[in-house]
Coordinates of C-alpha atoms in Angstrom, one line a residue:
X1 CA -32.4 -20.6 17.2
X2 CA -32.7 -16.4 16.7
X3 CA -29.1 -15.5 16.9
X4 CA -30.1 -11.7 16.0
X5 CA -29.2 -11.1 20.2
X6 CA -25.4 -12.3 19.5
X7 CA -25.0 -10.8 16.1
X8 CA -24.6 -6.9 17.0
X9 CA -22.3 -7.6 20.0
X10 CA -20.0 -10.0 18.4
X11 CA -19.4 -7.6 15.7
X12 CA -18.7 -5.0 17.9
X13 CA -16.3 -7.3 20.4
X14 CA -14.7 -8.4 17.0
X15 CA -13.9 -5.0 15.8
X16 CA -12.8 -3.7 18.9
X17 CA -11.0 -6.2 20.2
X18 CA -8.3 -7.7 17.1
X19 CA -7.1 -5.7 14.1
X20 CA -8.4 -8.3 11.6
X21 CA -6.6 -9.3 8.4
X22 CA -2.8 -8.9 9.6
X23 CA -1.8 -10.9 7.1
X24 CA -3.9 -9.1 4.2
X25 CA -2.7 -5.6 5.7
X26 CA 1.1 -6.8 5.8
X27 CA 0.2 -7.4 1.8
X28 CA -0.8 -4.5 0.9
X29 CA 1.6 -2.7 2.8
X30 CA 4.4 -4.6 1.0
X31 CA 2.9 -4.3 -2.2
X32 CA 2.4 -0.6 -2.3
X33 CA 5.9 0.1 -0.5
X34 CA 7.6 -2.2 -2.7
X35 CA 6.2 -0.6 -6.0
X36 CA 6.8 2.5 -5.3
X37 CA 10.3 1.9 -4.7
X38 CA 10.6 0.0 -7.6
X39 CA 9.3 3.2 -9.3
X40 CA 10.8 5.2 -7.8
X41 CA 14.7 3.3 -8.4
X42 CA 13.9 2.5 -11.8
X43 CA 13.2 6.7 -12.6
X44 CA 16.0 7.4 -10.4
X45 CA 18.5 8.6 -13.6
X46 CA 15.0 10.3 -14.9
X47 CA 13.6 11.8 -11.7
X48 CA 14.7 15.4 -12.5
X49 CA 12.9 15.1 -15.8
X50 CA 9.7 13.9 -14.4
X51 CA 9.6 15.6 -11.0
X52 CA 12.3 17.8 -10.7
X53 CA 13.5 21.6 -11.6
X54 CA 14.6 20.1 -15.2
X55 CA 11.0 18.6 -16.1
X56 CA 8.9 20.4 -18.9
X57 CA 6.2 20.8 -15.9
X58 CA 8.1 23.6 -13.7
X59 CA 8.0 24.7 -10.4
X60 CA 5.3 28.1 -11.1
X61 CA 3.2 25.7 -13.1
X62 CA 3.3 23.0 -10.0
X63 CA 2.5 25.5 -7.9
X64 CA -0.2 27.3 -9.6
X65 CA -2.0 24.4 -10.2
X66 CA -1.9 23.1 -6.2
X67 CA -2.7 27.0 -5.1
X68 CA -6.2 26.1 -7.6
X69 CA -6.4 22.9 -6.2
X70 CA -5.2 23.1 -3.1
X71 CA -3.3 19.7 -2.9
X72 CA -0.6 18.9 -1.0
X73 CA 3.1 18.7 -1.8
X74 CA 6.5 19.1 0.0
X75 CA 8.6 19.3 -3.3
X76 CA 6.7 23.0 -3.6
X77 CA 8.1 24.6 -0.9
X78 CA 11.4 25.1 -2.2
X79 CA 12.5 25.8 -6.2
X80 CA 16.0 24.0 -5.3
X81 CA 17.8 21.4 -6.3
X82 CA 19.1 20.5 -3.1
X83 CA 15.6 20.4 -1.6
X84 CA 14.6 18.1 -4.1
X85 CA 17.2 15.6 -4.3
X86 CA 17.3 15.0 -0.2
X87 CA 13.1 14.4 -0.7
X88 CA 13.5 12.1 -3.3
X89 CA 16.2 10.2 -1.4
X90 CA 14.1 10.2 1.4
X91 CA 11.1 9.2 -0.4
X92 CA 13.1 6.3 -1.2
X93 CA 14.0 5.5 2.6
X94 CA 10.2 5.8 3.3
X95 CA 9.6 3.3 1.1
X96 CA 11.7 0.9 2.3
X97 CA 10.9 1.3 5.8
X98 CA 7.6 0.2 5.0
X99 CA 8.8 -2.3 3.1
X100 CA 10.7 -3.9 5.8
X101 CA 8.2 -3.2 8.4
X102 CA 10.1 -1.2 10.5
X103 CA 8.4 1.5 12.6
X104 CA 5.3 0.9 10.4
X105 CA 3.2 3.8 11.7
X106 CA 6.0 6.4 11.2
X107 CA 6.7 5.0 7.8
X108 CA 3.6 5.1 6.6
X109 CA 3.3 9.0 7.3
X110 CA 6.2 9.2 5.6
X111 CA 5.8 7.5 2.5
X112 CA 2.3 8.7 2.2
X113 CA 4.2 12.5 2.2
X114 CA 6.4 10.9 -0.3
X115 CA 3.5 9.7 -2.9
X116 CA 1.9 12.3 -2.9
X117 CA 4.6 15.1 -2.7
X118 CA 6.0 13.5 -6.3
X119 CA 2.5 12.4 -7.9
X120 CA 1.1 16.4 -7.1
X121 CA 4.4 18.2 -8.4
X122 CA 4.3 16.6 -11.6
X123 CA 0.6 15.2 -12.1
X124 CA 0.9 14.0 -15.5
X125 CA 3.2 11.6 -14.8
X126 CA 1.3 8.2 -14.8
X127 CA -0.3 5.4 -16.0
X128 CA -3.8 4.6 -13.9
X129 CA -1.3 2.6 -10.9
X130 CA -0.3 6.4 -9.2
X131 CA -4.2 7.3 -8.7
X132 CA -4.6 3.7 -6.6
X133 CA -1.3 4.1 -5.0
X134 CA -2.3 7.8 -3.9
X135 CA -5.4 7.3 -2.3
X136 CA -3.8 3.5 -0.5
X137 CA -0.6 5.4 0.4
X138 CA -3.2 7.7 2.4
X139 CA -5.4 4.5 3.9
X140 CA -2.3 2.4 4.9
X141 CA -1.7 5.5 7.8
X142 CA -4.6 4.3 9.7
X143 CA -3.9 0.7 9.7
X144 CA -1.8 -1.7 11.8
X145 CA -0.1 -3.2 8.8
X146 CA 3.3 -4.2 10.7
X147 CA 1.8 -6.8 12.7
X148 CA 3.2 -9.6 10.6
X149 CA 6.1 -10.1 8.6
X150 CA 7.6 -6.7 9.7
X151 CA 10.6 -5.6 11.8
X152 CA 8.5 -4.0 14.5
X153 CA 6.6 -8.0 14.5
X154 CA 10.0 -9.6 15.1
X155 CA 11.4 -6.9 17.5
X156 CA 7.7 -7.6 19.9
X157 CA 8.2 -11.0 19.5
X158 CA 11.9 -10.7 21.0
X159 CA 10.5 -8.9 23.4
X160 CA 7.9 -10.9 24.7
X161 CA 10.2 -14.1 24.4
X162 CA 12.8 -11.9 27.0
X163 CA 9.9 -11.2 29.7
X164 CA 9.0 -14.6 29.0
X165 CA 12.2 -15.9 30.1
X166 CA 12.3 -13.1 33.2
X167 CA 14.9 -11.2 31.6
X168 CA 14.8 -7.0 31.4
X169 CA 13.9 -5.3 28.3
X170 CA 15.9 -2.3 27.4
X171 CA 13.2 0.7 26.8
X172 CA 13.5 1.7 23.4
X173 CA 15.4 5.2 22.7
X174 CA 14.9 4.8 18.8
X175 CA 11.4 5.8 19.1
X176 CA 11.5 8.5 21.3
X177 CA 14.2 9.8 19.2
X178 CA 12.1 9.4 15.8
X179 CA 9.1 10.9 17.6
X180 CA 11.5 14.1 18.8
X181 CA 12.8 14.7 15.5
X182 CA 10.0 14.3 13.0
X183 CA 8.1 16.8 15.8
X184 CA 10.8 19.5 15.6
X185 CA 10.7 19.5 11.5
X186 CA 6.9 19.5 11.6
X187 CA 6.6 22.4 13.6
X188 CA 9.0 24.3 11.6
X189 CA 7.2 23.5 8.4
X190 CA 3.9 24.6 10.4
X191 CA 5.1 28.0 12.2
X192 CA 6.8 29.1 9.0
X193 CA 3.8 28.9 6.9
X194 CA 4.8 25.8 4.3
X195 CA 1.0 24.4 4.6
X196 CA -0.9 26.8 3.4
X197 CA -3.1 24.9 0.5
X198 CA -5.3 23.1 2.9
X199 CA -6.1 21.8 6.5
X200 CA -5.7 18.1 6.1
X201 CA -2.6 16.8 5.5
X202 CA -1.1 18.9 8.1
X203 CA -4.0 18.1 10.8
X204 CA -3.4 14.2 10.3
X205 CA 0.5 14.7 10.4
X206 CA -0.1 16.3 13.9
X207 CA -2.6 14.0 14.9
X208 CA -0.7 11.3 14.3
X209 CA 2.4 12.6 16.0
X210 CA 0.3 13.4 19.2
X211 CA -0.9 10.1 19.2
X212 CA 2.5 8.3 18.4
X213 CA 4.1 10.2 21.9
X214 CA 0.4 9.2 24.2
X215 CA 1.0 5.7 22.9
X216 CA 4.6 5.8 24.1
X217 CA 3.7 8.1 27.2
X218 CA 1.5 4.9 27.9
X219 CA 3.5 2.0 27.6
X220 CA 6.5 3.9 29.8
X221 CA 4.1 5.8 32.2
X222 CA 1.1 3.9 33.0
X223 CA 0.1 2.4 36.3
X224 CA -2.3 0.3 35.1
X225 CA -3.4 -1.8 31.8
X226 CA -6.7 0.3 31.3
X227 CA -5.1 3.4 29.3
X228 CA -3.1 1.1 26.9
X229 CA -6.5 -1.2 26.4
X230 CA -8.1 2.0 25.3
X231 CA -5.1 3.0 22.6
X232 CA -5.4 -0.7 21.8
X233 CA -9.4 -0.4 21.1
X234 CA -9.3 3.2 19.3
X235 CA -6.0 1.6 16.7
X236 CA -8.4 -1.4 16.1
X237 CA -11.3 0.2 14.7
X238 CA -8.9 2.5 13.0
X239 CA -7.4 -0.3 11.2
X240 CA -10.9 -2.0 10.2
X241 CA -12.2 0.4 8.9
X242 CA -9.1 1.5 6.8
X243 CA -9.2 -1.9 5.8
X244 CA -13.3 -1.9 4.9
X245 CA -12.3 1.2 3.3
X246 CA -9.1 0.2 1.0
X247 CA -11.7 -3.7 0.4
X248 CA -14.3 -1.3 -0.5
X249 CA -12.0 1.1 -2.9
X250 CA -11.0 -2.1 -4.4
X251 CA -14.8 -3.0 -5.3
X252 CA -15.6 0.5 -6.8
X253 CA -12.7 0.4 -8.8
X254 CA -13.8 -2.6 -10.8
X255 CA -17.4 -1.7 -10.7
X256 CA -16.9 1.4 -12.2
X257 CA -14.5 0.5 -14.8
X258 CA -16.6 -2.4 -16.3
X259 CA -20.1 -0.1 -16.1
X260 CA -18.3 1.8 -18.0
X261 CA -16.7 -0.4 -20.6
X262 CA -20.3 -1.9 -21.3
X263 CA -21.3 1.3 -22.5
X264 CA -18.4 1.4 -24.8
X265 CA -18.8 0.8 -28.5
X266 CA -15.4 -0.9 -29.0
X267 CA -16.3 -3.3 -26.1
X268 CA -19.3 -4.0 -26.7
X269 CA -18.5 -5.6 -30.2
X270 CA -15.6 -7.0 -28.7
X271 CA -12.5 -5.4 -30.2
X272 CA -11.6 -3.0 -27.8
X273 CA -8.4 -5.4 -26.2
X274 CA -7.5 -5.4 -30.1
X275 CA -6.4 -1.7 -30.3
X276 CA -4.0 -1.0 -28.1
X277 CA -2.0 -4.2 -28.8
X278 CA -1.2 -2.3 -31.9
X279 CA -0.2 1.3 -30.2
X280 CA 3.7 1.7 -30.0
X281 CA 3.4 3.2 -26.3
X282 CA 2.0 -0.1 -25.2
X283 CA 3.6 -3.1 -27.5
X284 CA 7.1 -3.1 -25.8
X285 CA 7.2 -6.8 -27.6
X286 CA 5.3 -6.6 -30.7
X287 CA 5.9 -9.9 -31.9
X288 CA 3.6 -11.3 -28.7
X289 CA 1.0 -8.2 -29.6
X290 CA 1.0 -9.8 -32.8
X291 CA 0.5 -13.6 -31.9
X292 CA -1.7 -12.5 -29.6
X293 CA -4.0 -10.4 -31.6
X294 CA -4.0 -12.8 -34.5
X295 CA -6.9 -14.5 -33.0
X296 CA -10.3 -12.8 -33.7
X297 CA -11.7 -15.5 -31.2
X298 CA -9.2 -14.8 -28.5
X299 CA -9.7 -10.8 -28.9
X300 CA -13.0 -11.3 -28.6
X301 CA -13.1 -13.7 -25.5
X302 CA -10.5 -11.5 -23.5
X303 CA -12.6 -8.1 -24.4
X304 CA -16.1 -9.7 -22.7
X305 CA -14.2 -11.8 -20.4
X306 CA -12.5 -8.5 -18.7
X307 CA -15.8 -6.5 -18.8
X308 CA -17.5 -10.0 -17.1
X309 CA -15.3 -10.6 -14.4
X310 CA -14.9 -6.8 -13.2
X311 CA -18.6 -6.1 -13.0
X312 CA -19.2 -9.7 -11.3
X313 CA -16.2 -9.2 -8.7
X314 CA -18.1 -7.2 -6.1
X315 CA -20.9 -9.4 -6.1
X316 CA -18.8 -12.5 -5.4
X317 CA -17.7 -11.8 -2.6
X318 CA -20.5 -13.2 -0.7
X319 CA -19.4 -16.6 -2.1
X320 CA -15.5 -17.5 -1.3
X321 CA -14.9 -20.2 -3.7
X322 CA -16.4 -18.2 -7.1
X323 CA -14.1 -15.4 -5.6
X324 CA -11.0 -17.0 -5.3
X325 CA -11.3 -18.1 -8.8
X326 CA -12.3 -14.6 -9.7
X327 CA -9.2 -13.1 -8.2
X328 CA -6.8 -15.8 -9.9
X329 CA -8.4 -14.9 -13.6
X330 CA -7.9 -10.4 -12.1
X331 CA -4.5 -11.5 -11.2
X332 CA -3.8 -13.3 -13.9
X333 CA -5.4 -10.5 -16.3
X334 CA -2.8 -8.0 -14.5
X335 CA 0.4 -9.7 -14.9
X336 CA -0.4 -10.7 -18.9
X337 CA -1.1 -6.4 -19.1
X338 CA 1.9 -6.0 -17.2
X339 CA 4.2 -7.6 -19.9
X340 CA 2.4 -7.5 -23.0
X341 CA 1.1 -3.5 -22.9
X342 CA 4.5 -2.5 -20.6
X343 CA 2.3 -1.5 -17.4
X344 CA 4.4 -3.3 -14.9
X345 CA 3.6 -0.7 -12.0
X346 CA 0.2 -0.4 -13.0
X347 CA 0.2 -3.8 -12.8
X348 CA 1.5 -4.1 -9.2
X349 CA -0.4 -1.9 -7.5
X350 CA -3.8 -3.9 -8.8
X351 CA -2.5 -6.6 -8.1
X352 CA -1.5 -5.3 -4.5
X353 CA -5.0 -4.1 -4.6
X354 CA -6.4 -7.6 -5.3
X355 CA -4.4 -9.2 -2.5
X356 CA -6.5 -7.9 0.3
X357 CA -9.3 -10.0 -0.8
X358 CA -6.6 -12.9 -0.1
X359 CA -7.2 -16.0 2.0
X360 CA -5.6 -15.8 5.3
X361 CA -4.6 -19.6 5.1
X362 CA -3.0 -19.3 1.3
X363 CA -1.1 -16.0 2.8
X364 CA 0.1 -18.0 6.0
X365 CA 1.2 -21.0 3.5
X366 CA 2.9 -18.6 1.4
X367 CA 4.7 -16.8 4.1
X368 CA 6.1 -20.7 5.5
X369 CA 6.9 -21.0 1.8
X370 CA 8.9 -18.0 1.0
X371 CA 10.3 -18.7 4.9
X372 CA 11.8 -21.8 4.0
X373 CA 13.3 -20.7 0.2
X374 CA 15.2 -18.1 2.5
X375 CA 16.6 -20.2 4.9
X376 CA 17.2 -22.7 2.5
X377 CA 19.4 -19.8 0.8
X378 CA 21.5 -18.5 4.0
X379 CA 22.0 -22.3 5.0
X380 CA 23.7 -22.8 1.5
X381 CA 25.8 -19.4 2.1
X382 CA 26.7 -20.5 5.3
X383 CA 26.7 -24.2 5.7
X384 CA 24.1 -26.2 6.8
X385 CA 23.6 -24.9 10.3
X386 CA 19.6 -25.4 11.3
X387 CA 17.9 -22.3 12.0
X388 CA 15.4 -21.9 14.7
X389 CA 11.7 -22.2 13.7
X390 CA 9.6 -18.9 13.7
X391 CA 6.8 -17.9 16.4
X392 CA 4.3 -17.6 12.7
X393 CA 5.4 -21.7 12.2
X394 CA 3.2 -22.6 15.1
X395 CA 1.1 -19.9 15.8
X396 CA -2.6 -20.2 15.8
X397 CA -4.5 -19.0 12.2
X398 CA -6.3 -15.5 12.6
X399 CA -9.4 -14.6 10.9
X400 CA -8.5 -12.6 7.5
X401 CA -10.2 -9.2 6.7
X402 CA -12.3 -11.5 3.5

């Protein structure tokens, strides 16, 4: 049967009518938030050194280089201490808003202002992970990524169990509240001239706020279910393709680097994994660089093996099962670089990175898993009283973004 008819307008019905991958989206957006703040903790006794007033890159030289540039960064508009310490803690906050899932669009503006405030003040500071999480932090603003496993998830659900019951909701004043005072700072920052290396940071800040208050205007004001089916279709193909968009990022990323390793010398005689085992900055345990390096075999298997598996990735993805195996052996690759070369950020965001490729059935089994660990937890703090099961125990499966 020629199903060429049904192919066009399922596609379109499909990317209009779900935000797909909630579960891939709600890992990535825990991913990225939580390394970040991981970062961000860990440099907290060093933060003036790397992105503050005391660091060896100062202020004039910051802001020379984003006047040439023209990039984008809230620690510039003020020389002061003060100024900086209350954006770094608030950086922090962002992060863990996101984190948690709660207000997942405002927090994602915010800790995409955060990342890339502190990555453009000071842009020497990092190791390959910062240049992932800056352009991610900037994807995640277009996508639905609280949908599951988020505050804002939880607080819809106990909302739609109260009309379900016939009980009132109480409208929620928290937003409107948000929405009021992110507005007032933005306009100050705009009327008194703060953005003045570029167009687009400040014209998605403003178009996001305008569309935060129409979405709210909506779901208080509206009369009938058309206008909020509309907001509903226009955030759906925003999240898809943000999501197309971070898969696709993913892809070039590892195509690029392994083209580019093949045409290395070092790689291509395979002893290029053997020299930086043997740099200080990257043998935090040199005993295990050692054992591991011992090996010419080993060396030589891990050097093809990387360069194998990152130009192959993108093609795979047209077969599942070669893929999933793929993404174990990426994963796997990661979290060995992460201890053995000291990249543990680095690490986390490719690995982040890597998790949008993710079944939607191992993400749902993993979320019952880690589910029942933390009830398992509270019931051992606080007796063994049964706790209720959650909507995600029964709910339906969704089609992933892979």
């Amino acid at each position: 049967m020629n199903r060429s008819p049904l192919t066009l307008p399922g596609a379109v019905a499909r990317v209009t009518e779900a935000a797909l991958g909630p579960y891939q989206s709600a890992v990535i957006r825990i991913g990225f938030a939580g390394t970040w703040l991981m970062f961000l903790l860990r440099e907290f006794p060093h933060r003036q050194e790397l992105y503050g007033p005391s660091g060896p890159w100062g202020w004039q030289l910051a802001k020379d280089l984003t006047d040439d540039n023209h990039a984008f960064s809230a620690l510039l508009w003020s020389d002061g201490r003060a100024w900086f310490e209350c954006f770094y803690l608030l950086a922090i906050a962002a992060s863990l808003a996101l984190l948690l899932g709660w207000r997942s669009r405002t927090a994602s503006v915010l800790f995409m202002v955060g990342v890339l405030s502190l990555q453009n003040r000071s842009v020497f500071m990092g190791d390959g992970g910062d240049n992932v999480l800056h352009l991610m932090a900037f994807y995640l603003v277009f996508t639905r990524c609280g949908q599951v496993w988020s505050l804002d998830a939880r607080r819809a659900a106990r909302d739609e169990a109260a009309r379900a019951r016939g009980e009132r909701v109480p409208a929620d004043r928290v937003g409107p509240v948000l929405w009021a005072v992110l507005g007032l700072a933005l306009a100050t920052v705009t009327f008194t001239g703060r953005f003045d290396n570029g167009w687009l940071i400040p014209a998605l800040l403003w178009t996001v706020w305008v569309a935060l208050g129409l979405w709210g205007l909506v779901e208080r004001r509206a009369a009938s279910a058309e206008p909020r089916l509309l907001l509903d279709v226009i955030a759906n193909v925003l999240h898809n393709g943000a999501l197309l968009v971070i898969m696709a990022e993913a892809c070039l990323i590892y195509a690029t680097a392994g083209w580019y390793k093949i045409q290395g010398s070092r790689w291509q005689d395979g002893t290029a994994v053997y020299y930086p085992l043997h740099l200080d900055y990257f043998t935090p345990w040199p005993g295990l660089a050692d054992l591991m390096s011992t090996s010419g075999t080993i060396m030589l298997l891990v050097t093809y093996g990387t360069v194998m598996v990152q130009v192959a990735f993108p093609f795979t993805l047209f077969n599942r099962r070669v893929k999933n195996v793929l993404l174990v052996l990426m994963m796997t690759e990661h979290a060995v670089i992460a201890v053995v070369l000291g990249l543990p950020f680095f690490s986390l965001a490719m690995i982040t990175a890597d998790a949008v490729f993710l079944p939607t059935s191992f993400l749902r089994r993993l979320g019952r898993l880690v589910t029942r660990l933390c009830r398992r937890a509270v019931r051992r703090d606080q007796g063994s009283v049964p706790a209720p099961r959650s909507p995600e125990d029964s709910a339906p499966g969704r089609v992933g973004a892979a």
